[in-house]
Structure formats: C-alpha cells, structure tokens
mmCIF file of C-alpha atoms in Angstrom:
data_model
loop_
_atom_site.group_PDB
_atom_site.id
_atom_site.type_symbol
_atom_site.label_atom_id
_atom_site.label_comp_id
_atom_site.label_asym_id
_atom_site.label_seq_id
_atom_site.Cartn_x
_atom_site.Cartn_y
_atom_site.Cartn_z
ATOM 1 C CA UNK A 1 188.022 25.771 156.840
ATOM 2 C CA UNK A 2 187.716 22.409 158.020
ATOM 3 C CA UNK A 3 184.557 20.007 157.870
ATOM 4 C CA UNK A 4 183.076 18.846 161.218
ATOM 5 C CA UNK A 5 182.923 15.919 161.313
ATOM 6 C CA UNK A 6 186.530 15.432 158.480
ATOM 7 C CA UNK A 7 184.198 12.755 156.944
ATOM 8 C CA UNK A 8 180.584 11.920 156.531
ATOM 9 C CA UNK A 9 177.745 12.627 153.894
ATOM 10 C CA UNK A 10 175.783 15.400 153.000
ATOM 11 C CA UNK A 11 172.306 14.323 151.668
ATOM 12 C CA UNK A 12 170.268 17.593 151.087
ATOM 13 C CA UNK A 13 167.855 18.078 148.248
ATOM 14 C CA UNK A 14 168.738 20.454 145.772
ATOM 15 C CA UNK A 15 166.969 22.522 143.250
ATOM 16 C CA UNK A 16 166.895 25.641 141.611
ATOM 17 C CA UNK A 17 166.224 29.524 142.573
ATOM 18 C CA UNK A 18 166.997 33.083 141.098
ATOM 19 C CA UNK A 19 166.212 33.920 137.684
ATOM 20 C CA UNK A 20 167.261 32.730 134.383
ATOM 21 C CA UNK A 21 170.628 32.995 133.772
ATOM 22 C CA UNK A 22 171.745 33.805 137.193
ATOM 23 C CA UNK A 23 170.311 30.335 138.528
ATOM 24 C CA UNK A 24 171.834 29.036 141.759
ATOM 25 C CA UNK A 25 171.521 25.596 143.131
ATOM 26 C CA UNK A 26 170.568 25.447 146.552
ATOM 27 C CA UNK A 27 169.069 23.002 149.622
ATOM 28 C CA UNK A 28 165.529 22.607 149.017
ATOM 29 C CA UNK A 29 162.634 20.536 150.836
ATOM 30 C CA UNK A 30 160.847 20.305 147.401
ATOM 31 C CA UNK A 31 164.325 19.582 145.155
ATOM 32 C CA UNK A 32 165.396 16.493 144.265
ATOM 33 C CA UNK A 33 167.633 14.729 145.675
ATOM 34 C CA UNK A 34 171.457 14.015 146.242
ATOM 35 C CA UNK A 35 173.679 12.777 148.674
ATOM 36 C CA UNK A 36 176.961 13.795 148.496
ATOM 37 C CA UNK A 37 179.943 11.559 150.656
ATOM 38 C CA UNK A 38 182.888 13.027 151.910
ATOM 39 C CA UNK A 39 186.540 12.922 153.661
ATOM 40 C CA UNK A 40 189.282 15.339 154.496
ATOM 41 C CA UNK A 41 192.567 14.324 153.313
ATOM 42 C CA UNK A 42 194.732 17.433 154.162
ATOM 43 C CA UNK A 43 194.697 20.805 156.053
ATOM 44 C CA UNK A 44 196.422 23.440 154.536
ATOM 45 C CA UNK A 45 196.048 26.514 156.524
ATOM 46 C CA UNK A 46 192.742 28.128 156.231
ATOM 47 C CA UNK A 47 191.559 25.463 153.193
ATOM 48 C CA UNK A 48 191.374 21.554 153.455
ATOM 49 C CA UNK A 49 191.260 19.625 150.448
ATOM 50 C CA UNK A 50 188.431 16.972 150.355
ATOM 51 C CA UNK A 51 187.563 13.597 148.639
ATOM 52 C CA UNK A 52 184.372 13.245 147.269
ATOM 53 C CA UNK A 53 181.828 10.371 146.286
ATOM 54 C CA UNK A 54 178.442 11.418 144.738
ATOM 55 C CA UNK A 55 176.108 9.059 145.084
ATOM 56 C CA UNK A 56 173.481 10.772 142.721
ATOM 57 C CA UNK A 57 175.088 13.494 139.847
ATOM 58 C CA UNK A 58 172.633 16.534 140.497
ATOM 59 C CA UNK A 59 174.078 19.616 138.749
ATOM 60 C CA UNK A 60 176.118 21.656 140.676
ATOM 61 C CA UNK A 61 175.409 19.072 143.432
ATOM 62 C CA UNK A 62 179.122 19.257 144.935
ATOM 63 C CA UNK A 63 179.106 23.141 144.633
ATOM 64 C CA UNK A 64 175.479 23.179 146.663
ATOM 65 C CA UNK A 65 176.210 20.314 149.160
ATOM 66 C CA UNK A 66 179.935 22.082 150.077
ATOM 67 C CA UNK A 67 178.075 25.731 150.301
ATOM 68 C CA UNK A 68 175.595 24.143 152.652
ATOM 69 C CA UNK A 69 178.272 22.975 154.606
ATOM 70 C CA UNK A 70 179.786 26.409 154.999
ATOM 71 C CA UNK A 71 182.904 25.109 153.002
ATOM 72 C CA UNK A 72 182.474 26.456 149.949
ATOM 73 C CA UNK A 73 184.625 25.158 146.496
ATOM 74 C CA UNK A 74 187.287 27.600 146.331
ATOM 75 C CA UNK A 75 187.062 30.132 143.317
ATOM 76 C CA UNK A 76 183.051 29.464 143.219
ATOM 77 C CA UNK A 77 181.921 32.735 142.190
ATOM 78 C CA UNK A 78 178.493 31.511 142.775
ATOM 79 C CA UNK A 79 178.624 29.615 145.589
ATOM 80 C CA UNK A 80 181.476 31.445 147.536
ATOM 81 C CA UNK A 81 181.918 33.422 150.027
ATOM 82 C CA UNK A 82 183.914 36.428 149.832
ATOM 83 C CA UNK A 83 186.793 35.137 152.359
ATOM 84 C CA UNK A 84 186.856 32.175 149.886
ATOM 85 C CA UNK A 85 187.056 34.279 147.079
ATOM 86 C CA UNK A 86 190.249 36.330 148.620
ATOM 87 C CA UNK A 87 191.110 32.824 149.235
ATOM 88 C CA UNK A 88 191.652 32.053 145.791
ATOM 89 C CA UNK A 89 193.181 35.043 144.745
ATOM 90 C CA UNK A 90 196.170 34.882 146.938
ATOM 91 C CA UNK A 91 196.541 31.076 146.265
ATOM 92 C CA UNK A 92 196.454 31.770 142.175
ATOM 93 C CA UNK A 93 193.842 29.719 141.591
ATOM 94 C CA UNK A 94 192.562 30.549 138.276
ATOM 95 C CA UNK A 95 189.019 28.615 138.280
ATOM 96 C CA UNK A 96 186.643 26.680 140.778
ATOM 97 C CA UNK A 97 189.616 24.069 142.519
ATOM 98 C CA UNK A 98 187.346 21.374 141.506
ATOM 99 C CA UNK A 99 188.734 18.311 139.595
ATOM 100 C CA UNK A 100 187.389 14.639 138.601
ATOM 101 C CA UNK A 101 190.504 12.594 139.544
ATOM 102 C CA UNK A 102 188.711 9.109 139.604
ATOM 103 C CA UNK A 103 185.684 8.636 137.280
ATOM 104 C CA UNK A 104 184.181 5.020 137.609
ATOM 105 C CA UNK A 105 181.302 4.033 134.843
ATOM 106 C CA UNK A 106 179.585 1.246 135.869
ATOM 107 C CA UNK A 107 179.181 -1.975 132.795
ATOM 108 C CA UNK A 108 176.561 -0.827 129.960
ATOM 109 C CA UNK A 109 174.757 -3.794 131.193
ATOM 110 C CA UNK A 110 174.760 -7.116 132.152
ATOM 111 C CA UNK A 111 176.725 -8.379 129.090
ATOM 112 C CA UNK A 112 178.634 -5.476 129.055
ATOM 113 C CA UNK A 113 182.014 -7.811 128.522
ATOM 114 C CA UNK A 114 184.244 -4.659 129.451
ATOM 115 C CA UNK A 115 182.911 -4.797 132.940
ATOM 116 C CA UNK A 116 183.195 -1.061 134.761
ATOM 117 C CA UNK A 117 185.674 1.289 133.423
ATOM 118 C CA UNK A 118 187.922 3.525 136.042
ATOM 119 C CA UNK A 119 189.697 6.287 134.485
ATOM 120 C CA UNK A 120 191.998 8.621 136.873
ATOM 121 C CA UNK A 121 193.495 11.776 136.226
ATOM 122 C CA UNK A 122 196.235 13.548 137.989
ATOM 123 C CA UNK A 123 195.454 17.418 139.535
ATOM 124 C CA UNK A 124 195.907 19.813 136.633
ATOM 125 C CA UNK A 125 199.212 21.858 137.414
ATOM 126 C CA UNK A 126 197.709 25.217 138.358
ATOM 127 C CA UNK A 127 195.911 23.304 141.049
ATOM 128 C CA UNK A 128 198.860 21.443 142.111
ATOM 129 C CA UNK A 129 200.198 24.818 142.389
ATOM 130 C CA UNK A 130 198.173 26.025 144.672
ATOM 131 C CA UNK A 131 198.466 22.750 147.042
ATOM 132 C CA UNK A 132 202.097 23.927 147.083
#
C-alpha cells in the first residue's frame, strides 16, 4: 500500500507480548519508546518503497512502527499480513525487504578526531530484483 500521509513520523511506544520465543513487538502505552521518521520514495503497484530515519533503535522498532501503520515490511513473517506475505512470494523476495543503506555513527566523543562516520550500502541484488 501506500502511507497516508507519503511522509511523516511514527512515534508509538513499543514493547513486548506473547511468550518466549514467539515474542512480538508491538504499540504499547507502558513500552518504551521510539519514534520512527518516514518518506515514500516510489509506488510500485500494490508496495511503495520507503525511507526511513529512527530516531531511537528499539528492536524490531521499524517492523512494529510499519505494522502499526498497516504497511507492513514485506516478507515479515511476524509482522505481516497475509496479502503481504503473497506479496512477497510473487515478487521473489527471499527475506524481510529490509536493508540499512545509510548508517551514520555519530563521533565517540568530543575528541573523537574522526568526527561521524557515514557508511552506505547499495540494495542487495535479490532486492533490487524485486524493485524490477
């Protein structure tokens, strides 16, 4: 689907439910908490492919925040639906389409002399695959 608004933030707390093992992350009043930022940069058919920006690094936090958003990751066999799941399978997508292509750590400290570090990374090819 398409996020409405195509960019914005999602800033729901997030903890834990289900039992151990089969854990899922989910919204939760009492969870910590995580803001997630967002933007659409293409349609392509009945999936858009999204930019992210975590302001906080909860686990699973882009999994939960996207769910909650009723645009699940695509190939989430936990947080998916089953549409999304078809999804996947007709597109050949072998594992959650999820991929780090910007990582930015901030300096160590204050006389950190590298400064912050950005390291990018193209899409893996069986995800560019699937954008084609």
């Amino acid at each position: 689907g398409a996020p409405d608004p195509p960019a914005g933030a999602v800033a729901l707390a997030l903890g834990t439910e289900g039992p151990r093992g089969r854990e899922q992350v989910r919204p939760q009043a009492d969870g910590r908490a995580a803001r997630t930022r967002y933007r659409t940069r293409a349609r392509h058919g009945p999936a858009s492919l999204l930019e992210l920006e975590l302001d906080t690094g909860r686990t699973h936090q882009i999994r939960a925040h996207l769910a909650a958003l009723g645009h699940p990751v695509l190939g989430d066999p936990r947080h998916g639906t089953p549409a999304a799941s078809a999804l996947a399978r007709r597109l050949g997508v072998p594992r959650l389409f999820l991929h780090a292509g910007r990582l930015v750590v901030p300096p160590l400290g204050p006389d950190d002399p590298a400064g912050p570090r950005t390291f990018d990374e193209p899409l893996p090819p069986e995800l560019a695959a699937a954008l084609r």
